mmCIF file of C-alpha atoms and ligand atoms in Angstrom:
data_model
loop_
_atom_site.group_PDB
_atom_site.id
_atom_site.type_symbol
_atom_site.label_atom_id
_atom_site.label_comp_id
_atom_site.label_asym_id
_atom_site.label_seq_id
_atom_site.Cartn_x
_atom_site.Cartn_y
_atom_site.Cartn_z
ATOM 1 C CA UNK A 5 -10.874 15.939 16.981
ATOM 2 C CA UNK A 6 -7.692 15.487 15.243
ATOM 3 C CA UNK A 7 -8.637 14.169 11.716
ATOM 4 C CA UNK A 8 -7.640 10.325 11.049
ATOM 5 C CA UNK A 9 -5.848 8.295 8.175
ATOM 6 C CA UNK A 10 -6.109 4.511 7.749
ATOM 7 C CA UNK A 11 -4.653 2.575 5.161
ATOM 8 C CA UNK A 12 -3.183 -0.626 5.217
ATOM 9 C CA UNK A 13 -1.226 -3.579 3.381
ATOM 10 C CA UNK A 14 -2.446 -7.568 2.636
ATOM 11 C CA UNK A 15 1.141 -9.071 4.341
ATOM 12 C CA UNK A 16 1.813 -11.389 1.336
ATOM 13 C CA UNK A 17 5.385 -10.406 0.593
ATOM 14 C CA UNK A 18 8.313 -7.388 1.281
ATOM 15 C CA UNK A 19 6.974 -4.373 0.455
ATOM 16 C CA UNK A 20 8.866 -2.437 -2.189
ATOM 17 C CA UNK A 21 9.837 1.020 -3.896
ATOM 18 C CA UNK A 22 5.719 0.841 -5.350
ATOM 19 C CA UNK A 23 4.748 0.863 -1.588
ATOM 20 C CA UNK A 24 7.002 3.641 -0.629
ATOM 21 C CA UNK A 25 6.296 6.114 -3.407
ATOM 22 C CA UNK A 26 2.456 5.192 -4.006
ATOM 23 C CA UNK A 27 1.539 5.404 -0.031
ATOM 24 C CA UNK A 28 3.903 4.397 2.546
ATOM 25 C CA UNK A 29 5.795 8.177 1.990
ATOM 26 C CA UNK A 30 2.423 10.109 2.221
ATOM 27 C CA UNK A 31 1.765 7.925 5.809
ATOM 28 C CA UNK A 32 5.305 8.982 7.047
ATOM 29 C CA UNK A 33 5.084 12.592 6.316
ATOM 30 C CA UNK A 34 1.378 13.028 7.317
ATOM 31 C CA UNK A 35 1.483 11.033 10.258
ATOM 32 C CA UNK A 36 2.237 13.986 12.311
ATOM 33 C CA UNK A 37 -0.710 15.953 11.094
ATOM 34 C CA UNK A 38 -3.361 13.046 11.581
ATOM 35 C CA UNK A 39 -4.024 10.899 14.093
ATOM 36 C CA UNK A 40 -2.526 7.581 12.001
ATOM 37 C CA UNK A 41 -4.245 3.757 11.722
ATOM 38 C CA UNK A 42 -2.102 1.506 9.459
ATOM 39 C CA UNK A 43 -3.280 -1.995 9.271
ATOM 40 C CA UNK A 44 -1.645 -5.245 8.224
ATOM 41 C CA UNK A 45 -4.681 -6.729 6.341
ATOM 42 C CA UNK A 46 -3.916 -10.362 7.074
ATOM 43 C CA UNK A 47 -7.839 -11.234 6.762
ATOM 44 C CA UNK A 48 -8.014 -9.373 3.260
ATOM 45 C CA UNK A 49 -4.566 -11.362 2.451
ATOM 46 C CA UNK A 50 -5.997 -14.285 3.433
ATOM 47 C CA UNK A 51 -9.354 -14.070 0.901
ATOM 48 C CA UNK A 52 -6.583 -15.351 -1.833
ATOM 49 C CA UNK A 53 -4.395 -17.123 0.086
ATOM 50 C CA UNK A 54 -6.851 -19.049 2.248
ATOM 51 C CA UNK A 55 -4.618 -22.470 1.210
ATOM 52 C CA UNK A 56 -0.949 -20.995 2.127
ATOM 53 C CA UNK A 57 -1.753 -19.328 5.644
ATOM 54 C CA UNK A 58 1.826 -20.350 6.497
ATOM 55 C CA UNK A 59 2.368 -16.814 3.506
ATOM 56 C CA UNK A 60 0.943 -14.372 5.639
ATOM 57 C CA UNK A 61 2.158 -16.211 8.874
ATOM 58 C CA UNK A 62 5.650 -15.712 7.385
ATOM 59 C CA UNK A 63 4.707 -11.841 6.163
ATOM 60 C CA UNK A 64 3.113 -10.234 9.642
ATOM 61 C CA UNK A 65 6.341 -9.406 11.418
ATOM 62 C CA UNK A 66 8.022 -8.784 7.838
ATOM 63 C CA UNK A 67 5.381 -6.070 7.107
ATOM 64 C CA UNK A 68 5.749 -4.707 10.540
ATOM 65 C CA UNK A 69 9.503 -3.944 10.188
ATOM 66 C CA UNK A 70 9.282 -2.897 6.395
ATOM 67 C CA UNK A 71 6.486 0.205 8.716
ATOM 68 C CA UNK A 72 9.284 1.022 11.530
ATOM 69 C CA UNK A 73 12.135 1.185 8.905
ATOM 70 C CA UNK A 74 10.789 3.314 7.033
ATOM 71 C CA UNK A 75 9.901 5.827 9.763
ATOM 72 C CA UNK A 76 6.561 4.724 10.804
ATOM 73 C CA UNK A 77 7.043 6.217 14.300
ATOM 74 C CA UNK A 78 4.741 3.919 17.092
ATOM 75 C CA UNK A 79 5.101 6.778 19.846
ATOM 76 C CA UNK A 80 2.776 8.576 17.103
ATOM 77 C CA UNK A 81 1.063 6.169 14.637
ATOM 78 C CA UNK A 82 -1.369 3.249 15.382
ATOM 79 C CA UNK A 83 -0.562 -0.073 13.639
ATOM 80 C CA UNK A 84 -3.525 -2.128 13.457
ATOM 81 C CA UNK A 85 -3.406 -6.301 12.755
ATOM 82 C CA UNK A 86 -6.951 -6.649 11.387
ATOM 83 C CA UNK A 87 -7.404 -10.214 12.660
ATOM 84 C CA UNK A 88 -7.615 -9.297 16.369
ATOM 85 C CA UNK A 89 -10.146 -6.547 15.704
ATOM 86 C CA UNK A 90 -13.349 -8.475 15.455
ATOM 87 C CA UNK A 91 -14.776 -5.390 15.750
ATOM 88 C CA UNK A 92 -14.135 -5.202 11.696
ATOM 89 C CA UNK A 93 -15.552 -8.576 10.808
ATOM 90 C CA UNK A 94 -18.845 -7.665 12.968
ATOM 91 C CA UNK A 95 -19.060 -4.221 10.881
ATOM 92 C CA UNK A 96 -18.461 -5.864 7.695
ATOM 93 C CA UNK A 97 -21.467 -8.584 7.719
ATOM 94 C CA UNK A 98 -23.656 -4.883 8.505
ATOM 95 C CA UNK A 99 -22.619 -3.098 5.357
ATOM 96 C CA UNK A 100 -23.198 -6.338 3.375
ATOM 97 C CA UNK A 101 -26.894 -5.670 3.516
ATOM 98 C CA UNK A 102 -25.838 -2.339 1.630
ATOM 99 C CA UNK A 103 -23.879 -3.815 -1.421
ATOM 100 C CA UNK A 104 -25.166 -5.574 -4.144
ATOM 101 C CA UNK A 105 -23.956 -8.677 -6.345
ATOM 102 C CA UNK A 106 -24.224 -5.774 -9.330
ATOM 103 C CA UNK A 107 -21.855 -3.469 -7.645
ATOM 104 C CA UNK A 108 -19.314 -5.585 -6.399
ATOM 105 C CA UNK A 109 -19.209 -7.831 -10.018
ATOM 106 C CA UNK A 110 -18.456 -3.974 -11.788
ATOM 107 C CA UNK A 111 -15.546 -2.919 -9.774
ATOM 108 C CA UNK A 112 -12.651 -2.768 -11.561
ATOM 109 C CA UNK A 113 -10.448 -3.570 -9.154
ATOM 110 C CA UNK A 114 -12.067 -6.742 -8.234
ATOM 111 C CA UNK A 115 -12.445 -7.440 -11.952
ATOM 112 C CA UNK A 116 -8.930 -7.207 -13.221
ATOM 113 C CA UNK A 117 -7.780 -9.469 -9.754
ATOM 114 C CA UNK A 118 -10.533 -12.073 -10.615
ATOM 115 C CA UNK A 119 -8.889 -12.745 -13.970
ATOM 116 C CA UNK A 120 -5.270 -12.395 -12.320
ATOM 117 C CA UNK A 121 -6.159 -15.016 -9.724
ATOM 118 C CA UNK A 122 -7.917 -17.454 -12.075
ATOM 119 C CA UNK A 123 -10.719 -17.077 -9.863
ATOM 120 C CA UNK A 124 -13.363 -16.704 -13.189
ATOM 121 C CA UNK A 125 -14.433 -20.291 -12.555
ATOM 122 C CA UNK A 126 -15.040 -20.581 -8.997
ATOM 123 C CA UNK A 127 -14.889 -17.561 -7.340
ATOM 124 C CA UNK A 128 -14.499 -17.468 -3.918
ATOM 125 C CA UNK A 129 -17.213 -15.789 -2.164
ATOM 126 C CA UNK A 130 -14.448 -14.067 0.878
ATOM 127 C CA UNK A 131 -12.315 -12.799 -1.895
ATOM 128 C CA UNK A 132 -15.553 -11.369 -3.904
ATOM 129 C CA UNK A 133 -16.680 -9.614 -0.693
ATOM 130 C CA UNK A 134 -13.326 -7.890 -0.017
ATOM 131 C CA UNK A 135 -14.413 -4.816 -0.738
ATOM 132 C CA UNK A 136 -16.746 -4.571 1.275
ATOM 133 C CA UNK A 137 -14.300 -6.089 4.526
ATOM 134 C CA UNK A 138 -12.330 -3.053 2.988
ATOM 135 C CA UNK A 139 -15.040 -0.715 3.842
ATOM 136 C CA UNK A 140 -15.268 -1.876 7.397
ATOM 137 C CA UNK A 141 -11.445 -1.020 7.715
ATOM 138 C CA UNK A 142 -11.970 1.987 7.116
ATOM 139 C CA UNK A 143 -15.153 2.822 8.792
ATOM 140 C CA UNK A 144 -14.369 1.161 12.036
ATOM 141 C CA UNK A 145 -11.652 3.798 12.191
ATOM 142 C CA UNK A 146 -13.691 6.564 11.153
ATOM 143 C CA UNK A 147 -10.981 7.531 9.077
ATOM 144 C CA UNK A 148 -11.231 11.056 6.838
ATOM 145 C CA UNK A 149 -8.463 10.240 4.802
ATOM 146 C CA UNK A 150 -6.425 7.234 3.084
ATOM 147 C CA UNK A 151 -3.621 7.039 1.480
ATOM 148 C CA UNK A 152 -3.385 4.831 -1.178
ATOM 149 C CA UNK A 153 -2.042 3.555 -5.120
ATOM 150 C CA UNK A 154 -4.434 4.729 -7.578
ATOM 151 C CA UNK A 155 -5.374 0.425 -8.302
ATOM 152 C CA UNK A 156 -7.462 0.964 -5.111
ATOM 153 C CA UNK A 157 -9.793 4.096 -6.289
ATOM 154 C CA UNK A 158 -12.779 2.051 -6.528
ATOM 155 C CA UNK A 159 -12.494 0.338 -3.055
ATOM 156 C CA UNK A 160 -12.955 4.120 -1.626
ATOM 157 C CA UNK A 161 -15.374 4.825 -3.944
ATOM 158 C CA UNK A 162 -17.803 1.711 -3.172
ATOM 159 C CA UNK A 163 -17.010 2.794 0.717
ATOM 160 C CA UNK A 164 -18.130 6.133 -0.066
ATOM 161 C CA UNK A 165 -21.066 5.254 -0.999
ATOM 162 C CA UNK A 166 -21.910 2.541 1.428
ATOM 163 C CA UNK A 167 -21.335 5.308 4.212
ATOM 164 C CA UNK A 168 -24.125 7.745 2.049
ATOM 165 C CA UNK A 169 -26.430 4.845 1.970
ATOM 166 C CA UNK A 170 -25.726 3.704 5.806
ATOM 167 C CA UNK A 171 -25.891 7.434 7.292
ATOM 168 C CA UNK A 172 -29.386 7.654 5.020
ATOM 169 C CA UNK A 173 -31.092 4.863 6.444
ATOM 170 C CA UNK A 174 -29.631 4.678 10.001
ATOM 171 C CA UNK A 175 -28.963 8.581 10.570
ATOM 172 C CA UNK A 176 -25.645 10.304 10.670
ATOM 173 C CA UNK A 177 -22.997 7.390 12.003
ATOM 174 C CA UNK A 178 -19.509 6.889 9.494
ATOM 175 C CA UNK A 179 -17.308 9.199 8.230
ATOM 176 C CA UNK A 180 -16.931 9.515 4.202
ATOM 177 C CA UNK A 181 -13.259 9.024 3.533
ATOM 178 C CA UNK A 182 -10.958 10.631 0.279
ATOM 179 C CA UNK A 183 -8.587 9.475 -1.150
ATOM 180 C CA UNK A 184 -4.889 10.448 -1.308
ATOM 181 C CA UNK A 185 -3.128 9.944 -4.788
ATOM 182 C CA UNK A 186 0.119 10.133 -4.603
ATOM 183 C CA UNK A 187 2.503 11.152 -7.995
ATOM 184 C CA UNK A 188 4.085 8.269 -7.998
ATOM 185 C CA UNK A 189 1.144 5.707 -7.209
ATOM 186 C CA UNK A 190 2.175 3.469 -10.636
ATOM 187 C CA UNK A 191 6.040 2.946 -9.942
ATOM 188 C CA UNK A 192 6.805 0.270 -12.875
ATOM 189 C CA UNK A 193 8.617 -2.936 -11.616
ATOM 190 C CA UNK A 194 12.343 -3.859 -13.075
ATOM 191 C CA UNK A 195 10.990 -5.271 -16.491
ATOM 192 C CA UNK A 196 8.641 -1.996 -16.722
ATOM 193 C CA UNK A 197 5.194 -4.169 -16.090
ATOM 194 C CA UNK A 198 2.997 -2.864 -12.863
ATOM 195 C CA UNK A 199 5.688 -3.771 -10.145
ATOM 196 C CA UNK A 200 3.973 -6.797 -8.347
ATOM 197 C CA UNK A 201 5.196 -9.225 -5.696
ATOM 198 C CA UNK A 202 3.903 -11.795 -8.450
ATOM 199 C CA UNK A 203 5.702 -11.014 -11.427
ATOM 200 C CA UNK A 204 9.143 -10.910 -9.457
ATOM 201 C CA UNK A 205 10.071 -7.575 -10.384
ATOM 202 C CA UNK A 206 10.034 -5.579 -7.101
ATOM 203 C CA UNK A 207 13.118 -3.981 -5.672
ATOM 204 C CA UNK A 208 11.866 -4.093 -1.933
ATOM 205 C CA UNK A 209 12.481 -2.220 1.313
ATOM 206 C CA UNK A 210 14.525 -4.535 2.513
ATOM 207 C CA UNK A 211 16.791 -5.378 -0.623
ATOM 208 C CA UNK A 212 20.873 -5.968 0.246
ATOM 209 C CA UNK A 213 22.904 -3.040 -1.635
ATOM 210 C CA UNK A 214 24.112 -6.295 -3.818
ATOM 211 C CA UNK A 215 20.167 -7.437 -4.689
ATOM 212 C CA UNK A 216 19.744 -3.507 -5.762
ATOM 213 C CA UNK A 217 22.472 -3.661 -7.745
ATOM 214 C CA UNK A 218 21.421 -7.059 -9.664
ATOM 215 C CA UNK A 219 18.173 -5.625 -9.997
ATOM 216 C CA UNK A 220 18.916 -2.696 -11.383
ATOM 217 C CA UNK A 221 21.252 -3.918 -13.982
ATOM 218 C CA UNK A 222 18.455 -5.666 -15.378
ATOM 219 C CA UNK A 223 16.177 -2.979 -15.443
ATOM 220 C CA UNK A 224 14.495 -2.449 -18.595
ATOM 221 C CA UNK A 225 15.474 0.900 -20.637
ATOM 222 C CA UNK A 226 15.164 1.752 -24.481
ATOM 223 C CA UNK A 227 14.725 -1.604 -26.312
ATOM 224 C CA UNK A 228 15.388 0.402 -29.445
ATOM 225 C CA UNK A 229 18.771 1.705 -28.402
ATOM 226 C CA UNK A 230 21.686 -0.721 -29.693
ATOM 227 C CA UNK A 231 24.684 1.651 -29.262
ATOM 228 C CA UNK A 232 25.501 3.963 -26.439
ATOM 229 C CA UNK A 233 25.553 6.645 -29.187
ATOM 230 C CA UNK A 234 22.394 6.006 -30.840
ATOM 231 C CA UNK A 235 19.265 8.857 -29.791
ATOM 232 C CA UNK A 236 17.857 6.890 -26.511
ATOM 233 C CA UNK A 237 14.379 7.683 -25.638
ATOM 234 C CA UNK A 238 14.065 9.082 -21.658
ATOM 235 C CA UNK A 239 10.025 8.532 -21.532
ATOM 236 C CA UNK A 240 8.512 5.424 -20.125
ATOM 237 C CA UNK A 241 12.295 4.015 -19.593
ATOM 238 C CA UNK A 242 12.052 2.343 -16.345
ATOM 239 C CA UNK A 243 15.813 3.692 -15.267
ATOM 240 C CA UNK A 244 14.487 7.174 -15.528
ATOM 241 C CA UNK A 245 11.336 6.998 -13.777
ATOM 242 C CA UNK A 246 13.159 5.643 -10.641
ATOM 243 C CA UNK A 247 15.723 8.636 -11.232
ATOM 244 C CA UNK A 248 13.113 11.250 -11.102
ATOM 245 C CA UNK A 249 11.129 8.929 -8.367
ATOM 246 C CA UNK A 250 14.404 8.824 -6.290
ATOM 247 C CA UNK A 251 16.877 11.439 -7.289
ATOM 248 C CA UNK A 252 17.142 14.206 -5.271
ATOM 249 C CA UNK A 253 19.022 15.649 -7.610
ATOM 250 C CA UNK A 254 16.981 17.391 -10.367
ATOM 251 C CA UNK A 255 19.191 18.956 -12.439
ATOM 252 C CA UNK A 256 21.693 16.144 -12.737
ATOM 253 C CA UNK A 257 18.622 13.933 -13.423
ATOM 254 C CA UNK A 258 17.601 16.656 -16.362
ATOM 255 C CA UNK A 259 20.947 16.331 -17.595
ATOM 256 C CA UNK A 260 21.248 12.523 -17.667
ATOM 257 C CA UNK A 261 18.270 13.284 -20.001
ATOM 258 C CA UNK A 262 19.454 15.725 -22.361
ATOM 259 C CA UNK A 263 22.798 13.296 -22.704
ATOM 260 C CA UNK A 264 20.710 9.903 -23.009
ATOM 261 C CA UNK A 265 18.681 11.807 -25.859
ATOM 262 C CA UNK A 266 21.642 13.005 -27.673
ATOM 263 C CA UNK A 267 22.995 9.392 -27.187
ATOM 264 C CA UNK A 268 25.943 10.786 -25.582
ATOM 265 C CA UNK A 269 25.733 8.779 -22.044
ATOM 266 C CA UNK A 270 25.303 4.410 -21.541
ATOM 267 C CA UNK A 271 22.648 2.996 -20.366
ATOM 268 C CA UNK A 272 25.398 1.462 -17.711
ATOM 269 C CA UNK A 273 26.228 4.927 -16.453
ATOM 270 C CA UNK A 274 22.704 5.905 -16.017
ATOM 271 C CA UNK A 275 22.277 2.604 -13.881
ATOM 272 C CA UNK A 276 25.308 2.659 -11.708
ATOM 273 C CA UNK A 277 24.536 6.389 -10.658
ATOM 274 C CA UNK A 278 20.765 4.722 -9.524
ATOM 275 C CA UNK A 279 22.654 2.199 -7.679
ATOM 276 C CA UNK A 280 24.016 4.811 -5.750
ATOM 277 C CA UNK A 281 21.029 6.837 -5.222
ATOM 278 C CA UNK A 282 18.940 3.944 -4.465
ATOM 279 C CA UNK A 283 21.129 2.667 -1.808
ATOM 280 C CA UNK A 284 21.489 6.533 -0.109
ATOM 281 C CA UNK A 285 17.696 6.309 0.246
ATOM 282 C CA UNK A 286 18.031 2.588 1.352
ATOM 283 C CA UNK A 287 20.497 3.153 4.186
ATOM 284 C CA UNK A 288 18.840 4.514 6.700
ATOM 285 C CA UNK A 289 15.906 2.371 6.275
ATOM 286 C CA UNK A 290 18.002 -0.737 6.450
ATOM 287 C CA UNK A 291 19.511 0.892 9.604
ATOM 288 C CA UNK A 292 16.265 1.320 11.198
ATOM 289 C CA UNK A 293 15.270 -1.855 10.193
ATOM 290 C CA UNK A 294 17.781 -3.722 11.591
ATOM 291 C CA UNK A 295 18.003 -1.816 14.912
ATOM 292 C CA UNK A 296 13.979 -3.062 15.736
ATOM 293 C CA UNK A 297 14.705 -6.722 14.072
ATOM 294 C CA UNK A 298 17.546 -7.163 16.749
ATOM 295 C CA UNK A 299 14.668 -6.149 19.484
ATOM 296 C CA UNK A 300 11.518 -8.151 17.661
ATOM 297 C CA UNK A 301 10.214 -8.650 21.451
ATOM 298 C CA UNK A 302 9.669 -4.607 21.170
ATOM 299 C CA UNK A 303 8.561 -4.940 17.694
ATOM 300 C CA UNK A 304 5.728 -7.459 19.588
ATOM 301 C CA UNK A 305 4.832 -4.838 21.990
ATOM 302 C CA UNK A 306 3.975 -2.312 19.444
ATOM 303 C CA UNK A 307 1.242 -4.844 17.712
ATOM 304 C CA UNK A 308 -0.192 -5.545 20.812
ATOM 305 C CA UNK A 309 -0.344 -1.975 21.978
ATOM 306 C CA UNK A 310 -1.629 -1.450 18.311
ATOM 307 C CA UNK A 311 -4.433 -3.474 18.252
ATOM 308 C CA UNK A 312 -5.509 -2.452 22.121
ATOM 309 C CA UNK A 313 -5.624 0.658 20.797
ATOM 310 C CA UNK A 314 -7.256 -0.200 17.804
ATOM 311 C CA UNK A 315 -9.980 -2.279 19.578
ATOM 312 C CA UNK A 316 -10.823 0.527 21.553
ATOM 313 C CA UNK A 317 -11.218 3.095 18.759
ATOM 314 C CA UNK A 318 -13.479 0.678 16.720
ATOM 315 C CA UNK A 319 -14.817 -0.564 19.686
ATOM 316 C CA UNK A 320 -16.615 2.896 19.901
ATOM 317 C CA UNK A 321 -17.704 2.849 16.511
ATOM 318 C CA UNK A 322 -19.720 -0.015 16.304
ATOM 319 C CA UNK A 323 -21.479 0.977 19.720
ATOM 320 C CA UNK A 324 -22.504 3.868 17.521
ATOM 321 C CA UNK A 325 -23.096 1.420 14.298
ATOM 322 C CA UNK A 326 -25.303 -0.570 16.706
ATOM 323 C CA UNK A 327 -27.302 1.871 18.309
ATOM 324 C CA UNK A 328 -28.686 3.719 14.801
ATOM 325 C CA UNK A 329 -29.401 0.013 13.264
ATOM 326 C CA UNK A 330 -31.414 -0.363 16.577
ATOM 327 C CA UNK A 331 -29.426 -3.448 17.721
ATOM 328 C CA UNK A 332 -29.024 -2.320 21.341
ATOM 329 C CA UNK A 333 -31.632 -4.142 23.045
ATOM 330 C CA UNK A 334 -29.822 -4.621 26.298
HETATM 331 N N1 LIG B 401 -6.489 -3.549 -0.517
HETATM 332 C C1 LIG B 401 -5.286 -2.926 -0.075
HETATM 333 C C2 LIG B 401 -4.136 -3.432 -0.966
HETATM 334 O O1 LIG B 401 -4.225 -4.497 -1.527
HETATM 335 C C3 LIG B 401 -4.933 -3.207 1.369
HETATM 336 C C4 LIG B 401 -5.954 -2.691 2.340
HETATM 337 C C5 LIG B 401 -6.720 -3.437 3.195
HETATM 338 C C6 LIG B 401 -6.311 -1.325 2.563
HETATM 339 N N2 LIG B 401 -7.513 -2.637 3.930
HETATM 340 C C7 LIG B 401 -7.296 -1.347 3.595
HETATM 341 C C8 LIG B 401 -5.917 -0.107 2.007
HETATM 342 C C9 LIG B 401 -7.887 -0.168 4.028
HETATM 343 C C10 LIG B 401 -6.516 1.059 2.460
HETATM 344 C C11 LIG B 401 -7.502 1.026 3.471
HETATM 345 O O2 LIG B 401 -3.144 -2.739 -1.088
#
């Protein structure tokens, strides 16, 4: 059998150049090598957003297009919406009996987005059991492999070992999956913080040429550096991350360096060639985008063929599931 990748997204905004460098570029180029599940995680969006559904209402068909732009390619890859796989919320109340209070309160992950969220008070108990939901993504699909940012190591981890402690007490069942890292997997946003749809500094897929070029002027660069000749400093400045994130051109990025720290090039220059080179890799992705937006009836058809095909892989799985927890009386 042809060896499987799932991943997926929460559809709570555009996704952005973070997306596309930390996993969305992996999915594209591996999607010919392994049979591909990407999911639009609207019942993991919904565990903190429970009191705007209208959000991910708005998000499902924006996520969808932000996939098929960038060269998601349905003839080949599977995408999945996770609310019309029931299949997933039957798996996840099994593995609950596996996880403990203890684990879930240490995961990092969980931690840093309970303090984010404000949830410290009154924690809600979907949200705190997301990782576990997260497990059953993955497992349903019997995926080997996902691609992912390096924020969600610890969701694989706890699913790795939920899988060790299912196939021990139920016999040989789930698949334990790796993660895949990319380089880039902590693109910093405009203002060089984490780039988050929260703090407002994404540049997203689907950004006009004009809203990359606002954006980028106020990207963040040396706050030392007063004059265009003064000694700028190249590491940790947001412009030239995105230049060596984006850039296919190396040396010209390498020189760009060498100038910047002998102060002999503007910040401005440095910007207006990233305009460019962000818009060459936008193009074609706002061309593709556009094409399936003006055919969203086709766009519709992929879901649904998505998430027949996605009932019928996990479908298998928790026949399986059920049978070694000896639930298969009739
Ligand atoms: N938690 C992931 C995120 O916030 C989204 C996600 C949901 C996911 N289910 C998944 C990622 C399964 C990988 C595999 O980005």
């Amino acid at each position: 059998m042809r060896k499987r990748i799932l991943t997926g997204d929460r559809p709570t905004g555009p996704l952005h150049l973070g997306h596309y460098v930390g996993s969305l570029k992996n999915r594209v180029e591996l999607q010919k090598e392994y049979e591909t599940f990407i999911l639009i995680a609207d019942v993991q969006a919904l565990t903190d957003n429970f009191e705007n559904p209208q959000k991910i209402n708005d998000n499902l068909y924006e996520v969808a297009l932000d996939y098929l732009s960038v060269g998601i390619d349905p003839a080949i890859s599977t995408i999945v919406v996770q609310s019309m796989i029931p299949e997933i919320a039957e798996l996840t109340i099994f593995l609950m009996n596996l996880e403990t209070v203890g684990r879930l309160e240490t995961n990092p992950t969980v931690k840093d987005e309970i303090k984010q969220k404000g949830f410290e008070k009154s924690l809600p108990v979907g949200f705190f059991c997301y990782p576990i939901s997260q497990a059953a993504d993955i497992t349903a699909f019997k995926a080997d492999l996902v691609p992912v940012g390096v924020d969600q190591l610890p969701m694989i981890e706890s699913t790795r070992e939920l899988v060790r402690k299912f196939n021990r007490l139920y016999g040989n069942t789930l698949i334990e999956p790796k993660a895949l890292i990319s380089e880039f997997s902590k693109l910093p946003g405009i203002d060089g913080a984490k780039m988050s749809k929260s703090l407002g500094n994404t540049i997203n897929l689907s950004d006009s040429e004009s809203e990359v070029k606002k954006k980028v002027m106020k990207m963040y660069t040396d706050p030392k550096r007063i004059h265009k000749d003064d000694p700028g400093q190249v590491e940790g400045n947001v412009v030239f991350v995105y230049h060596d994130a984006f850039n296919p051109n190396k040396k010209e990025v390498e020189e760009f360096k060498k100038l910047y720290r002998e102060g002999k090039i503007g910040d401005v220059e440095i910007k207006e060639r990233l305009i460019v080179v962000l818009n060459e890799f936008l193009d074609p992705i706002r061309k593709r985008r556009a094409e399936y937006a003006s055919n969203m009836g086709a766009v519709k058809k992929i879901l649904l063929d998505g998430i027949a095909r996605g009932r019928e892989v996990a479908g298998v799985t928790l026949k399986e599931v059920k049978q070694a927890m000896k639930i298969n009386y009739f």
